[in-house]
Amino acid sequence: MHSGVVFALGVVGALAPEIVRLYGIREDPARFTWSWFYVVVSVAFAALGGVLALLMPATSYWGALYIGVSTPVLVNTLVRKGRQEVQPDLRSGPVAPTPHGGAPMRYGPVDSYLNSL
């Protein structure tokens, strides 16, 4: 299999869930705001999907695409495991802390991107 095609299929697979998510919110533009940060992180994430497709033993082009599609699951699992080891167990506390009893606090840019995957 040609490595360029495997990389490209990994990139397409990694972007597929994001494309589906953006299509799903197309009628409610208030739920999404374009930014350069979003574009840069999306490109880096897509490249990660391509690299994973090259590094994992993709035996077919469908396998390379599937590895790309699996990239969000892999990244979210790694992030959650890392946070569980760093942060104490917060399950007994409030889900979203509120400043001064008001609206829930907003996620940072990286957390917002990762939570949308």
PDB file of C-alpha atoms in Angstrom:
ATOM      1  CA  MET A   1       0.000   0.000   0.000  1.00  0.00           C
ATOM      2  CA  HIS A   2       1.225   3.472  -0.818  1.00  0.00           C
ATOM      3  CA  SER A   3       2.068   5.443   2.326  1.00  0.00           C
ATOM      4  CA  GLY A   4       0.717   8.735   0.929  1.00  0.00           C
ATOM      5  CA  VAL A   5      -2.702   7.193   0.386  1.00  0.00           C
ATOM      6  CA  VAL A   6      -2.655   5.612   3.854  1.00  0.00           C
ATOM      7  CA  PHE A   7      -1.792   8.995   5.413  1.00  0.00           C
ATOM      8  CA  ALA A   8      -4.515  10.772   3.407  1.00  0.00           C
ATOM      9  CA  LEU A   9      -7.136   8.206   4.415  1.00  0.00           C
ATOM     10  CA  GLY A  10      -6.109   8.591   8.061  1.00  0.00           C
ATOM     11  CA  VAL A  11      -6.523  12.370   7.739  1.00  0.00           C
ATOM     12  CA  VAL A  12      -9.963  12.035   6.140  1.00  0.00           C
ATOM     13  CA  GLY A  13     -10.999   9.522   8.781  1.00  0.00           C
ATOM     14  CA  ALA A  14      -9.838  11.802  11.612  1.00  0.00           C
ATOM     15  CA  LEU A  15     -11.817  14.726  10.185  1.00  0.00           C
ATOM     16  CA  ALA A  16     -14.969  12.688   9.477  1.00  0.00           C
ATOM     17  CA  PRO A  17     -16.466  12.924  13.007  1.00  0.00           C
ATOM     18  CA  GLU A  18     -15.859  16.690  13.048  1.00  0.00           C
ATOM     19  CA  ILE A  19     -17.500  17.104   9.653  1.00  0.00           C
ATOM     20  CA  VAL A  20     -20.539  15.158  10.869  1.00  0.00           C
ATOM     21  CA  ARG A  21     -20.677  17.305  14.031  1.00  0.00           C
ATOM     22  CA  LEU A  22     -20.488  20.551  12.036  1.00  0.00           C
ATOM     23  CA  TYR A  23     -23.189  19.299   9.686  1.00  0.00           C
ATOM     24  CA  GLY A  24     -25.380  18.488  12.681  1.00  0.00           C
ATOM     25  CA  ILE A  25     -25.167  22.019  14.087  1.00  0.00           C
ATOM     26  CA  ARG A  26     -25.532  23.799  10.742  1.00  0.00           C
ATOM     27  CA  GLU A  27     -28.988  25.090  11.677  1.00  0.00           C
ATOM     28  CA  ASP A  28     -27.836  26.555  14.994  1.00  0.00           C
ATOM     29  CA  PRO A  29     -24.785  28.724  14.246  1.00  0.00           C
ATOM     30  CA  ALA A  30     -24.712  30.060  17.817  1.00  0.00           C
ATOM     31  CA  ARG A  31     -23.325  26.674  18.960  1.00  0.00           C
ATOM     32  CA  PHE A  32     -20.096  27.119  17.003  1.00  0.00           C
ATOM     33  CA  THR A  33     -17.652  29.946  16.345  1.00  0.00           C
ATOM     34  CA  TRP A  34     -14.804  29.705  13.847  1.00  0.00           C
ATOM     35  CA  SER A  35     -11.386  30.718  15.106  1.00  0.00           C
ATOM     36  CA  TRP A  36      -7.778  30.300  14.033  1.00  0.00           C
ATOM     37  CA  PHE A  37      -7.209  28.139  17.087  1.00  0.00           C
ATOM     38  CA  TYR A  38      -9.955  25.765  15.942  1.00  0.00           C
ATOM     39  CA  VAL A  39      -8.488  25.546  12.423  1.00  0.00           C
ATOM     40  CA  VAL A  40      -4.925  24.934  13.673  1.00  0.00           C
ATOM     41  CA  VAL A  41      -5.999  22.279  16.172  1.00  0.00           C
ATOM     42  CA  SER A  42      -8.186  20.597  13.535  1.00  0.00           C
ATOM     43  CA  VAL A  43      -5.263  20.445  11.098  1.00  0.00           C
ATOM     44  CA  ALA A  44      -2.971  19.050  13.807  1.00  0.00           C
ATOM     45  CA  PHE A  45      -5.630  16.519  14.786  1.00  0.00           C
ATOM     46  CA  ALA A  46      -6.071  15.450  11.169  1.00  0.00           C
ATOM     47  CA  ALA A  47      -2.297  15.039  10.829  1.00  0.00           C
ATOM     48  CA  LEU A  48      -2.322  12.883  13.965  1.00  0.00           C
ATOM     49  CA  GLY A  49      -4.929  10.655  12.322  1.00  0.00           C
ATOM     50  CA  GLY A  50      -2.684  10.327   9.279  1.00  0.00           C
ATOM     51  CA  VAL A  51       0.377   9.504  11.374  1.00  0.00           C
ATOM     52  CA  LEU A  52      -1.553   6.912  13.358  1.00  0.00           C
ATOM     53  CA  ALA A  53      -2.734   5.313  10.108  1.00  0.00           C
ATOM     54  CA  LEU A  54       0.914   5.035   9.041  1.00  0.00           C
ATOM     55  CA  LEU A  55       2.138   3.700  12.392  1.00  0.00           C
ATOM     56  CA  MET A  56      -0.659   1.228  13.082  1.00  0.00           C
ATOM     57  CA  PRO A  57      -0.670  -1.976  11.073  1.00  0.00           C
ATOM     58  CA  ALA A  58      -3.302  -0.937   8.500  1.00  0.00           C
ATOM     59  CA  THR A  59      -3.597  -3.949   6.237  1.00  0.00           C
ATOM     60  CA  SER A  60      -5.997  -2.271   3.811  1.00  0.00           C
ATOM     61  CA  TYR A  61      -7.106   1.177   2.777  1.00  0.00           C
ATOM     62  CA  TRP A  62     -10.348   0.669   4.733  1.00  0.00           C
ATOM     63  CA  GLY A  63      -8.210  -0.105   7.778  1.00  0.00           C
ATOM     64  CA  ALA A  64      -6.320   3.176   7.352  1.00  0.00           C
ATOM     65  CA  LEU A  65      -9.614   5.082   7.145  1.00  0.00           C
ATOM     66  CA  TYR A  66     -10.913   3.291  10.237  1.00  0.00           C
ATOM     67  CA  ILE A  67      -7.756   4.155  12.206  1.00  0.00           C
ATOM     68  CA  GLY A  68      -8.336   7.805  11.308  1.00  0.00           C
ATOM     69  CA  VAL A  69     -11.971   7.602  12.408  1.00  0.00           C
ATOM     70  CA  SER A  70     -10.817   5.983  15.675  1.00  0.00           C
ATOM     71  CA  THR A  71      -8.413   8.844  16.441  1.00  0.00           C
ATOM     72  CA  PRO A  72     -10.952  10.893  18.508  1.00  0.00           C
ATOM     73  CA  VAL A  73     -11.695   7.863  20.691  1.00  0.00           C
ATOM     74  CA  LEU A  74      -7.985   7.243  21.256  1.00  0.00           C
ATOM     75  CA  VAL A  75      -7.261  10.889  22.084  1.00  0.00           C
ATOM     76  CA  ASN A  76     -10.256  11.227  24.429  1.00  0.00           C
ATOM     77  CA  THR A  77      -9.318   8.022  26.240  1.00  0.00           C
ATOM     78  CA  LEU A  78      -5.743   9.212  26.750  1.00  0.00           C
ATOM     79  CA  VAL A  79      -6.864  12.652  27.932  1.00  0.00           C
ATOM     80  CA  ARG A  80      -9.382  11.205  30.407  1.00  0.00           C
ATOM     81  CA  LYS A  81      -6.839   8.747  31.799  1.00  0.00           C
ATOM     82  CA  GLY A  82      -4.320  11.549  32.240  1.00  0.00           C
ATOM     83  CA  ARG A  83      -6.852  13.775  33.991  1.00  0.00           C
ATOM     84  CA  GLN A  84      -7.957  10.974  36.311  1.00  0.00           C
ATOM     85  CA  GLU A  85      -4.381  10.512  37.454  1.00  0.00           C
ATOM     86  CA  VAL A  86      -3.810  14.248  37.970  1.00  0.00           C
ATOM     87  CA  GLN A  87      -7.148  15.396  39.419  1.00  0.00           C
ATOM     88  CA  PRO A  88      -8.962  13.992  42.447  1.00  0.00           C
ATOM     89  CA  ASP A  89     -12.262  12.191  42.002  1.00  0.00           C
ATOM     90  CA  LEU A  90     -14.859  14.890  41.353  1.00  0.00           C
ATOM     91  CA  ARG A  91     -17.888  12.661  40.780  1.00  0.00           C
ATOM     92  CA  SER A  92     -19.418  13.588  44.113  1.00  0.00           C
ATOM     93  CA  GLY A  93     -19.182  17.341  43.418  1.00  0.00           C
ATOM     94  CA  PRO A  94     -21.096  19.547  40.994  1.00  0.00           C
ATOM     95  CA  VAL A  95     -20.785  18.714  37.299  1.00  0.00           C
ATOM     96  CA  ALA A  96     -20.082  22.280  36.208  1.00  0.00           C
ATOM     97  CA  PRO A  97     -18.914  24.739  38.854  1.00  0.00           C
ATOM     98  CA  THR A  98     -20.663  28.069  38.740  1.00  0.00           C
ATOM     99  CA  PRO A  99     -18.976  31.337  39.627  1.00  0.00           C
ATOM    100  CA  HIS A 100     -20.992  33.254  42.224  1.00  0.00           C
ATOM    101  CA  GLY A 101     -24.037  31.030  41.669  1.00  0.00           C
ATOM    102  CA  GLY A 102     -24.460  32.216  38.056  1.00  0.00           C
ATOM    103  CA  ALA A 103     -24.132  30.473  34.727  1.00  0.00           C
ATOM    104  CA  PRO A 104     -21.737  27.520  34.380  1.00  0.00           C
ATOM    105  CA  MET A 105     -18.110  28.381  33.616  1.00  0.00           C
ATOM    106  CA  ARG A 106     -16.940  28.039  30.013  1.00  0.00           C
ATOM    107  CA  TYR A 107     -14.369  25.466  28.947  1.00  0.00           C
ATOM    108  CA  GLY A 108     -10.949  26.598  27.777  1.00  0.00           C
ATOM    109  CA  PRO A 109     -10.168  26.293  24.044  1.00  0.00           C
ATOM    110  CA  VAL A 110      -8.418  22.898  24.269  1.00  0.00           C
ATOM    111  CA  ASP A 111     -11.039  21.416  26.630  1.00  0.00           C
ATOM    112  CA  SER A 112     -13.815  22.734  24.398  1.00  0.00           C
ATOM    113  CA  TYR A 113     -12.256  21.098  21.331  1.00  0.00           C
ATOM    114  CA  LEU A 114     -11.638  17.785  23.079  1.00  0.00           C
ATOM    115  CA  ASN A 115     -15.118  17.674  24.627  1.00  0.00           C
ATOM    116  CA  SER A 116     -16.692  18.200  21.211  1.00  0.00           C
ATOM    117  CA  LEU A 117     -15.002  15.106  19.758  1.00  0.00           C
TER     118      LEU A 117
END
